[in-house]
C-alpha positions as a Python dict, from the first residue, in 0.01 Angstrom:
ca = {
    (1, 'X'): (0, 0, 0),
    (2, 'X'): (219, 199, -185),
    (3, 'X'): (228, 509, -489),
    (4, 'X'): (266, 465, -838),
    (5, 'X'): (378, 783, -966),
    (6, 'X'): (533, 812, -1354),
    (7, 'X'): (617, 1137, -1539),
    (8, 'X'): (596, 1198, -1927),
    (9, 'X'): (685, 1461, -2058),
    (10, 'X'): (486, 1566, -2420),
    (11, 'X'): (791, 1570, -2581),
    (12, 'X'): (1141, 1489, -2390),
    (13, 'X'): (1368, 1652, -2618),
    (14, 'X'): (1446, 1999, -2640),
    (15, 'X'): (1606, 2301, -2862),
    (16, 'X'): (1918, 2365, -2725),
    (17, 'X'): (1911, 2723, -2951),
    (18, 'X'): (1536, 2782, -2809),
    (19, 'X'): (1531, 3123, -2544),
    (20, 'X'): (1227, 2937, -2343),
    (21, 'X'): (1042, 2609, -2439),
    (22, 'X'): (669, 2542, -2334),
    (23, 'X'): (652, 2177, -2229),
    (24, 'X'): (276, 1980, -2113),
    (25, 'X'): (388, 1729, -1827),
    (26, 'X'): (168, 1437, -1779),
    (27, 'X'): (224, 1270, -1397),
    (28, 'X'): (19, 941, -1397),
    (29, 'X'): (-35, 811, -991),
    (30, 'X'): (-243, 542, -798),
    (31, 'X'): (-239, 354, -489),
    (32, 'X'): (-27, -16, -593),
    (33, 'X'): (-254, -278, -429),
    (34, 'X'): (-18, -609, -258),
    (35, 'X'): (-150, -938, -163),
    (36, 'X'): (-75, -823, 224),
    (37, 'X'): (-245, -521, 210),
    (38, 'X'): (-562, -523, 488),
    (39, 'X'): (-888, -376, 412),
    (40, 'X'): (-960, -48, 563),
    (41, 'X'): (-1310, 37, 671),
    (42, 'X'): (-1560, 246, 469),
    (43, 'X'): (-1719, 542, 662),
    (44, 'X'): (-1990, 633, 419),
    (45, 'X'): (-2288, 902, 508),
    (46, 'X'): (-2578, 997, 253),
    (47, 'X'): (-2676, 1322, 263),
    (48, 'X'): (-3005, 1367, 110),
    (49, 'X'): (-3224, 1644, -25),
    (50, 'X'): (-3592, 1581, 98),
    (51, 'X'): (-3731, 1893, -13),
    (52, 'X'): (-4081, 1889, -127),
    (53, 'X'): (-3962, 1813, -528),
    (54, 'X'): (-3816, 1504, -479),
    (55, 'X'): (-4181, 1370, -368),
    (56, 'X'): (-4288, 1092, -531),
    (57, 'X'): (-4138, 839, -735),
    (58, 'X'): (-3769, 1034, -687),
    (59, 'X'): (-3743, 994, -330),
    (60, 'X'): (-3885, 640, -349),
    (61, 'X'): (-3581, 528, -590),
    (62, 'X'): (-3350, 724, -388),
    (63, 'X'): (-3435, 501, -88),
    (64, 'X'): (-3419, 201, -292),
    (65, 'X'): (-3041, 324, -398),
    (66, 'X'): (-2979, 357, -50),
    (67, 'X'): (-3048, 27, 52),
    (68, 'X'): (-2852, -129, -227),
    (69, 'X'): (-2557, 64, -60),
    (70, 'X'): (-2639, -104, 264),
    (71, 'X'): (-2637, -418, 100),
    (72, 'X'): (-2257, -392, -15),
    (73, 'X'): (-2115, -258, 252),
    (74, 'X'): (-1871, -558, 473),
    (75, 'X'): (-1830, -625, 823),
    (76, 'X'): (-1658, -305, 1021),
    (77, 'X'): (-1806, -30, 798),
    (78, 'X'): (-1963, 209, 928),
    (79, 'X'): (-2282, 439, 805),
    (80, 'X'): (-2485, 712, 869),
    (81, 'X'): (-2743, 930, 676),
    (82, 'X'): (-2823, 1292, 711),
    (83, 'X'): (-3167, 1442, 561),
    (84, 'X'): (-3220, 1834, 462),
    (85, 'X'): (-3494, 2063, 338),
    (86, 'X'): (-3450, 2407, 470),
    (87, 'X'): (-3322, 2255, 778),
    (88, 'X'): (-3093, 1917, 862),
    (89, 'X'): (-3146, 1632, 1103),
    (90, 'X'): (-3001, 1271, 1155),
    (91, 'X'): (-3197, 1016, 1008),
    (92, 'X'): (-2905, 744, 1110),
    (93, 'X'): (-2630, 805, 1365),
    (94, 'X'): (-2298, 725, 1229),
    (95, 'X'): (-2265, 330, 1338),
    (96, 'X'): (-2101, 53, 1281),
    (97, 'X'): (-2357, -175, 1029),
    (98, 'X'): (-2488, -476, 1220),
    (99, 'X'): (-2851, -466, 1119),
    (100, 'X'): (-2909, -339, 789),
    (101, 'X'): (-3244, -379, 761),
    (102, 'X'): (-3347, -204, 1100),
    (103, 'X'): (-3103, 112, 935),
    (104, 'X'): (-3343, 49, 596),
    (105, 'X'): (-3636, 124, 802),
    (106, 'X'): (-3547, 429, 939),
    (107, 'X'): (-3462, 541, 626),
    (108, 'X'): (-3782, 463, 478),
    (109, 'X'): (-3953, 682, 692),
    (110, 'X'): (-3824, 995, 554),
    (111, 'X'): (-4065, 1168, 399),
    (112, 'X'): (-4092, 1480, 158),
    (113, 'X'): (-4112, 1842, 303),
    (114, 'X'): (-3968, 2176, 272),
    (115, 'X'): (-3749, 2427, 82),
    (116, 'X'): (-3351, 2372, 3),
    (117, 'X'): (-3035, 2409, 246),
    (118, 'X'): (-2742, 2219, 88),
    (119, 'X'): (-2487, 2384, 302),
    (120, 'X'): (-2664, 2291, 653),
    (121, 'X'): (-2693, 1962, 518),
    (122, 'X'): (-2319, 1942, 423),
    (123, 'X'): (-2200, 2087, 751),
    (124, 'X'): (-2419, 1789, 996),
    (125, 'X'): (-2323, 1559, 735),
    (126, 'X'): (-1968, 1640, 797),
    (127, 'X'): (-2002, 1630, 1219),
    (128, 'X'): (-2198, 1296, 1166),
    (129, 'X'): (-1915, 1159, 921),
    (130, 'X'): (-1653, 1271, 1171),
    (131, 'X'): (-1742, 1026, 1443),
    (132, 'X'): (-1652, 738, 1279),
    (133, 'X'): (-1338, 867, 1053),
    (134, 'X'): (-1052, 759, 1268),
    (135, 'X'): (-863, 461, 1026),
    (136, 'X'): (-1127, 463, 802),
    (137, 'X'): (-1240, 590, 427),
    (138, 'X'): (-1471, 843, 488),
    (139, 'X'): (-1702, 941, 167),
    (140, 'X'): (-1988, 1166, 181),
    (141, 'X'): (-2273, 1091, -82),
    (142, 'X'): (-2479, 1449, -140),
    (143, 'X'): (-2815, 1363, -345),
    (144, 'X'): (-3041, 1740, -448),
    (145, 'X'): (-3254, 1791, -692),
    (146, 'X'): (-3306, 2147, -691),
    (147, 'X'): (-3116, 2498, -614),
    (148, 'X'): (-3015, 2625, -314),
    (149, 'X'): (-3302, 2858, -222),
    (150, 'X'): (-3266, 2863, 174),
    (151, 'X'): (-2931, 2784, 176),
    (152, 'X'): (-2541, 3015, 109),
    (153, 'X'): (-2349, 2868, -194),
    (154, 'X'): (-1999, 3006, -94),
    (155, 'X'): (-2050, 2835, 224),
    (156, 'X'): (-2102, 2505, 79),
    (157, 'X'): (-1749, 2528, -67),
    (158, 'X'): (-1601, 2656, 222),
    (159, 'X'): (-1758, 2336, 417),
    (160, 'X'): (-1670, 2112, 89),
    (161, 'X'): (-1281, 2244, 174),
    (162, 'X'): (-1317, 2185, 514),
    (163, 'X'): (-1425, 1819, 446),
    (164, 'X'): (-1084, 1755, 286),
    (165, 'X'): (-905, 1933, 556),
    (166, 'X'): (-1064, 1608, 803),
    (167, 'X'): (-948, 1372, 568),
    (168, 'X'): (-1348, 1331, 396),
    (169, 'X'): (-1449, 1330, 50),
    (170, 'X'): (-1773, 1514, -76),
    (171, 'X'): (-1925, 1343, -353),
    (172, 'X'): (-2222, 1535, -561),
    (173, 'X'): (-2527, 1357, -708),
    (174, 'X'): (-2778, 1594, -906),
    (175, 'X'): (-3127, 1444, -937),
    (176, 'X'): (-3318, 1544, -1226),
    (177, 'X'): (-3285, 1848, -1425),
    (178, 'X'): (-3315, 2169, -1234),
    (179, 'X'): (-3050, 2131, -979),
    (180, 'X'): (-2728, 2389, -988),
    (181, 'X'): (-2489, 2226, -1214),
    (182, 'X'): (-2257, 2514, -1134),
    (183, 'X'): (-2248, 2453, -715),
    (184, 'X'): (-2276, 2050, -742),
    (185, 'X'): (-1945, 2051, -955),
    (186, 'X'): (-1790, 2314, -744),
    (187, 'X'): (-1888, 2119, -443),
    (188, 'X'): (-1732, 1803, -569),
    (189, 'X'): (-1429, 1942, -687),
    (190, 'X'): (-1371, 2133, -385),
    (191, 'X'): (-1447, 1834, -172),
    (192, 'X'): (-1207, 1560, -377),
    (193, 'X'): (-1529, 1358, -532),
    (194, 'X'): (-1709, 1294, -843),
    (195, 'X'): (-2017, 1471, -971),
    (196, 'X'): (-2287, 1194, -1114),
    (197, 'X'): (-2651, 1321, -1295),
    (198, 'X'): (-2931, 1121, -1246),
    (199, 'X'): (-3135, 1211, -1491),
    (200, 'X'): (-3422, 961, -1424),
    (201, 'X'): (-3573, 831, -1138),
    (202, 'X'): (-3458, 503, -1229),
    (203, 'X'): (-3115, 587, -1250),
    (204, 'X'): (-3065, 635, -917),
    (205, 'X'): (-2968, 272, -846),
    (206, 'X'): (-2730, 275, -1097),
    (207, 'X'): (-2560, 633, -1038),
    (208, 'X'): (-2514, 542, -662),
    (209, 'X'): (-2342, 219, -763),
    (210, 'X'): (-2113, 391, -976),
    (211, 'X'): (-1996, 610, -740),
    (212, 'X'): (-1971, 365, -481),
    (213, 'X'): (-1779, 111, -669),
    (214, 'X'): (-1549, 411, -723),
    (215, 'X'): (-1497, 446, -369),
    (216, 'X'): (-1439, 85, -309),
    (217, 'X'): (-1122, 122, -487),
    (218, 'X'): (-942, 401, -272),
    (219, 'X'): (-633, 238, -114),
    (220, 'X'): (-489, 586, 14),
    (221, 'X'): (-638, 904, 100),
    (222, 'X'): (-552, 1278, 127),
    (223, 'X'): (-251, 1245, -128),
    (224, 'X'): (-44, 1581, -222),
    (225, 'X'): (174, 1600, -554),
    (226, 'X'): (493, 1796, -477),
    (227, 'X'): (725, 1944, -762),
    (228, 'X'): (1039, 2104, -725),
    (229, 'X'): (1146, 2244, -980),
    (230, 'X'): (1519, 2330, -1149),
    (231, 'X'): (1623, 2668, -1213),
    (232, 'X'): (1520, 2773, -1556),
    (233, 'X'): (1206, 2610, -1511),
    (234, 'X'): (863, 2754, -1406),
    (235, 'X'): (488, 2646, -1428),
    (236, 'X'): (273, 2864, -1633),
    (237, 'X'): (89, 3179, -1469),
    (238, 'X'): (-235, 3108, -1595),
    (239, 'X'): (-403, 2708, -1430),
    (240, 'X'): (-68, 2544, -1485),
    (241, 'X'): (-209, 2245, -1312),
    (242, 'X'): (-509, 1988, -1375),
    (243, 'X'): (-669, 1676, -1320),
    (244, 'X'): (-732, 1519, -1651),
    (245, 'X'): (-820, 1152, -1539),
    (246, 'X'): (-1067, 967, -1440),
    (247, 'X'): (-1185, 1353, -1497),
    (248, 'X'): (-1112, 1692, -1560),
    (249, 'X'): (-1058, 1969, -1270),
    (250, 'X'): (-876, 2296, -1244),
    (251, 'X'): (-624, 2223, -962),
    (252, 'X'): (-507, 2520, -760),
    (253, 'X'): (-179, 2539, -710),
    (254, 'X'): (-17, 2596, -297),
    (255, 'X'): (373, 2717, -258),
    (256, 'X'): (529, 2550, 28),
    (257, 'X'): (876, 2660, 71),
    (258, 'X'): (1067, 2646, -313),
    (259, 'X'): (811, 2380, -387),
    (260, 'X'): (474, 2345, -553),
    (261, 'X'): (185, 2107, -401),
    (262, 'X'): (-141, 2036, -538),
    (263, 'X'): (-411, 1828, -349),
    (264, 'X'): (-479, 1503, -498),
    (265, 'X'): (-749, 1382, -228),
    (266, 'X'): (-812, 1006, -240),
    (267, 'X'): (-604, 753, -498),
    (268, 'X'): (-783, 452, -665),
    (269, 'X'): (-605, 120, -624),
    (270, 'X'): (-438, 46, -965),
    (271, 'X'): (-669, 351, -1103),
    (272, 'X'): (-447, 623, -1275),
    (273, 'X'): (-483, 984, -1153),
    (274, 'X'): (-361, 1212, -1428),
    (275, 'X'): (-204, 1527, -1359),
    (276, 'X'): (-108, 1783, -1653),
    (277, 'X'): (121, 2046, -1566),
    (278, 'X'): (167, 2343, -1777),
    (279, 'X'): (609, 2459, -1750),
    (280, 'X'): (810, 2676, -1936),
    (281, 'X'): (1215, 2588, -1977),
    (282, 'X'): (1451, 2832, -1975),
    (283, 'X'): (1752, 2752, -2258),
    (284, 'X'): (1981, 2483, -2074),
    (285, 'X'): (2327, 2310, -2192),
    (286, 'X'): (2332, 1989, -2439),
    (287, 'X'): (2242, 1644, -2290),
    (288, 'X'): (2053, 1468, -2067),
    (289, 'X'): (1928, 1744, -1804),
    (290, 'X'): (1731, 1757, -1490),
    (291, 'X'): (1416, 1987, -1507),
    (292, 'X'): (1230, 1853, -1194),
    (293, 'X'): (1163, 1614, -915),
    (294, 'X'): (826, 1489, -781),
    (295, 'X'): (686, 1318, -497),
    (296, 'X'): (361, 1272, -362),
    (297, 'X'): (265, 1307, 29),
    (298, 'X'): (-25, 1063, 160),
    (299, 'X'): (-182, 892, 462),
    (300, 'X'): (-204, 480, 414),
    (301, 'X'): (-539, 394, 669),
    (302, 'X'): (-377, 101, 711),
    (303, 'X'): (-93, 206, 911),
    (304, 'X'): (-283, 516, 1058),
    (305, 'X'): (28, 760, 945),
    (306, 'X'): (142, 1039, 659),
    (307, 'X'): (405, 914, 419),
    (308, 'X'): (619, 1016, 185),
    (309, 'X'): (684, 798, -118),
    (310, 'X'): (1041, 814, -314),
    (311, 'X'): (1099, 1085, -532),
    (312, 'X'): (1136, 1094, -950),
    (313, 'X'): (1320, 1322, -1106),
    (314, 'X'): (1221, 1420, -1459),
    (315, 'X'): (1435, 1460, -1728),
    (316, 'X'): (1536, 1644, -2072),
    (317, 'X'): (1705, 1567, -2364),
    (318, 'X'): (1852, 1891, -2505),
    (319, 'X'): (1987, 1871, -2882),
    (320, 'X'): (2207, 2087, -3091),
    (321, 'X'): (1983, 1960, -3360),
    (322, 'X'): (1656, 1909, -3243),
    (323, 'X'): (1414, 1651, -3357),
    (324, 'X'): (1036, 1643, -3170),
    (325, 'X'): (925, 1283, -3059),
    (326, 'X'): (563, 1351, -2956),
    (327, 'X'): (424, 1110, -2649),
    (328, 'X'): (62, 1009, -2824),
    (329, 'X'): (-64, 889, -2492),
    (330, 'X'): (34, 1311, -2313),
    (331, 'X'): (-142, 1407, -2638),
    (332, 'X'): (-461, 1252, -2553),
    (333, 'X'): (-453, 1428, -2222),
    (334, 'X'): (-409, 1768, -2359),
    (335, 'X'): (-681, 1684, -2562),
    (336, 'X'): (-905, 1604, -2254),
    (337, 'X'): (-821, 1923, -2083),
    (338, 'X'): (-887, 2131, -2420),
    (339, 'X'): (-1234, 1944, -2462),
    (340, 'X'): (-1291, 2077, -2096),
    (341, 'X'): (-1174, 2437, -2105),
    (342, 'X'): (-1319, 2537, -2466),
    (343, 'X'): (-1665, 2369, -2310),
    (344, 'X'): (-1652, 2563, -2047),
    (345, 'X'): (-1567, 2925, -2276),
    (346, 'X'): (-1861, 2786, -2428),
    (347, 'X'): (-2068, 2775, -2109),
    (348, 'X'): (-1961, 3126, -1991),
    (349, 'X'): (-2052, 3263, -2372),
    (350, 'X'): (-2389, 3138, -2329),
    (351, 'X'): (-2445, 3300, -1993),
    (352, 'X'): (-2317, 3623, -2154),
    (353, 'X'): (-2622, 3583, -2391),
    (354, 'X'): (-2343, 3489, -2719),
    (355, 'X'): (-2550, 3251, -2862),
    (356, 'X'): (-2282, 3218, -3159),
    (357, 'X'): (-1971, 3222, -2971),
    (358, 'X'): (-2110, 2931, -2755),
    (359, 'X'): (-2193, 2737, -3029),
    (360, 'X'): (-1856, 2782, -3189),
    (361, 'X'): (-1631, 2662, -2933),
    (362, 'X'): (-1873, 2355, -2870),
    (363, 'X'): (-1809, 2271, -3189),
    (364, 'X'): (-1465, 2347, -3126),
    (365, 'X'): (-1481, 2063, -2861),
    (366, 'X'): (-1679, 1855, -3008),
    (367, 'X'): (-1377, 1800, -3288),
    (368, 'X'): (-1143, 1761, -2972),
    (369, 'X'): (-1338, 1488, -2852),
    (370, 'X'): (-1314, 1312, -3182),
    (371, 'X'): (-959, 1363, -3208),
    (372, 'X'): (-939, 1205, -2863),
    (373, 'X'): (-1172, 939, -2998),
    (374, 'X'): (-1401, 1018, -2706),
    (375, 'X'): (-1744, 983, -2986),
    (376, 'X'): (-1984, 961, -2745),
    (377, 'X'): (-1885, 1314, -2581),
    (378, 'X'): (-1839, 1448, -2972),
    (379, 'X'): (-2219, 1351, -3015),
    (380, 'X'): (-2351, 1493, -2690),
    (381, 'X'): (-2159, 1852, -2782),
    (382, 'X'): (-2200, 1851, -3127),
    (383, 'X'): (-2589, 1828, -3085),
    (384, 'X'): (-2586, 2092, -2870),
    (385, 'X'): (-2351, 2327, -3085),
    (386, 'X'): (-2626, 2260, -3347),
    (387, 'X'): (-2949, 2321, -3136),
    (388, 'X'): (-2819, 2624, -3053),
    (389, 'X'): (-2713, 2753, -3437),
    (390, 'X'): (-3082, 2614, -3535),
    (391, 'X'): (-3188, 2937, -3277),
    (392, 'X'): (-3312, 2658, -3030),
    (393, 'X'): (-3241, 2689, -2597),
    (394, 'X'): (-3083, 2436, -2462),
    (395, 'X'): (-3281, 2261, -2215),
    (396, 'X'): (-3139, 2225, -1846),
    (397, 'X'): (-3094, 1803, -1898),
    (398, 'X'): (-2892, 1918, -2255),
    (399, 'X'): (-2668, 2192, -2062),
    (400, 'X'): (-2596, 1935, -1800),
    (401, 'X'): (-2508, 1652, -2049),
    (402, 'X'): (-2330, 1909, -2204),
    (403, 'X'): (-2101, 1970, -1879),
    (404, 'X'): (-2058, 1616, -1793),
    (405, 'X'): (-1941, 1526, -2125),
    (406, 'X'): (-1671, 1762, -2120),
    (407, 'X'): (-1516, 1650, -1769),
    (408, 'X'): (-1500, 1278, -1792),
    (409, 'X'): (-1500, 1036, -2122),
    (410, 'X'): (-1862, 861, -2130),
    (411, 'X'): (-1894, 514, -2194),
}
């Protein structure tokens, strides 16, 4: 397994009169599948709310999603399953998966009780998942439905953090309507996962599929982009860096010596990652000149190791006479993280009680997404830009449909 890893710049050529020169840089990476490439265990845990809501008809389907998981997992994976209400337990030790349907049974048997603790379910999820992570992919599933009343919010990121630091990814599934769509996404971005909404019960099938299939496709894991950068070049001071596909999240940026790293987490076999970094030039000499080099910093499970894959340097062309020759496909990308950020302003308006000012800047992104040809996300924020100018509330499902249009495109 090796690392894809191509830089394009919005526009390559620059003024060679211009003081300083704002560039967007667009760094597309993935895991390149070969025919002699083994496959690496999964180490999969559920972690799942069992509260007293999700009685009923939403545990039930829960369950059910479960056991479809079971059923597509191959020889030499391993599983385990943690349950929470205001306390956690081990439903299923972490074990290799010889007899599904005796680790269906005990699942079964979970039954609805109690308040919410996210964060003590996180943390045994994370001992249980640690038993079986040695050359393995080790995902963590975490299914609530509601906020977390018994639990400490800033310690679920700190234990979402700490999940990347062992190599794990925390993935976030929000059951109904009145979970915290604020913690979930922080917990999945922290953790290097995906945040899913099942709206409906009968979702739930479907929603843990996704995300599973999603995880089928990691080839390498705990991945690092590294820039170095040329003198007379700097990233912005303000979130120079994001993820902008398969979706959008605010990367923070680490120094390391005269370099820059930002954590990548897991890479999708043949599945682009897209990076957009934010730089400023300084005014260099005519021709072709050299305004960076990158490399990204992984562990292959295959091999059990941390490698380094070549580096690419990225390049300028600075006229006398400057003509711009815009890259469409970095456009659309700054177009998916505007969609994101003015979604969010709109968010933040809203909780500041700007009814107005939140509706504006949906609308705002609702035009982004159409520019981006993303309709379907255009729709979603559109209708919410006009609920709220109508003097309507949005509901908690239309602020949550709201969110998730704005970090992904929906299909």
């Amino acid at each position: 397994m090796k690392v894809s890893l191509l830089p394009v710049l919005n526009d390559p050529n620059l003024d060679a009169a211009a003081p300083s020169i704002q560039r967007q840089l667009a760094i597309s990476v993935s895991a390149m599948a070969s025919s002699i490439d083994s496959s690496v265990p999964l180490n999969l845990c559920l972690i799942l709310d069992h509260s007293g809501s999700m009685g009923g008809r939403p545990l039930e389907t829960v369950k059910q999603a479960a056991g479809r998981l079971l059923d597509r997992l191959k020889p030499g994976d391993r599983f385990c399953a943690v349950a929470f209400d205001h306390k956690a337990k081990v439903i299923v030790p972490n074990q290799i998966v010889e007899d599904s349907a005796s680790i269906k049974r005990q699942i079964d048997r979970l039954r609805p009780a109690g308040g919410t603790a996210i964060d003590e379910g996180i943390k045994l999820g994370i001992e249980e998942l640690g038993k079986g992570k040695k050359e393995s992919i080790s995902q963590a599933f975490l299914l609530t439905d509601g906020e977390n009343e018994h639990g400490d919010d800033s310690r679920c990121l700190k234990l979402a953090k700490l999940a990347t630091e062992y190599n794990m990814t925390l993935n976030s599934l929000g059951f109904g309507d009145n979970w915290n769509q604020d913690i979930l996404e922080k917990i999945a971005d922290a953790g290097g996962g995906a945040l899913a909404h099942i709206q409906r019960p009968e979702d739930a099938v479907d929603e843990f599929g996704k995300l599973f299939t999603r995880i089928q496709g990691v080839g390498l894991t705990n991945a690092y982009l590294l820039f170095s950068l040329m003198p007379k070049v700097r990233l912005a001071e303000l979130k120079p860096i994001a993820q902008v596909a398969p979706d959008t999240i605010e990367l923070p940026v680490q120094q390391e010596g005269d370099r820059f790293m930002v954590r990548l987490g897991d890479l999708m076999k043949d599945v682009e990652r897209v990076v957009l970094a934010n730089i400023y030039i300084g005014q260099l000499p005519e021709g072709t000149q050299a305004i960076g080099q990158l490399q990204i910093r992984y562990d292959d499970p295959t091999v059990g190791s941390s490698l380094l894959s070549d580096p690419v340097a990225v390049s300028a062309n600075v006229l006398k006479v400057y003509q711009p020759a815009l890259n469409p496909m970095v456009q659309q990308h700054i177009f998916a993280l505007a969609k994101y950020r003015q979604t969010q302003l709109a968010e933040t308006r809203l909780q500041q009680g700007d009814r107005a000012g939140a509706a504006t800047m949906l609308q705002t992104a609702a035009k982004t997404a159409l520019q981006m040809g993303d309709k379907s996300a255009a729709t979603v924020l559109q209708t919410s830009a006009t609920r709220l100018q109508s003097g309507e509330e949005l509901s908690e499902a239309d602020r949550k449909k709201t969110r998730i249009a704005s970090k992904t495109v929906l299909k």
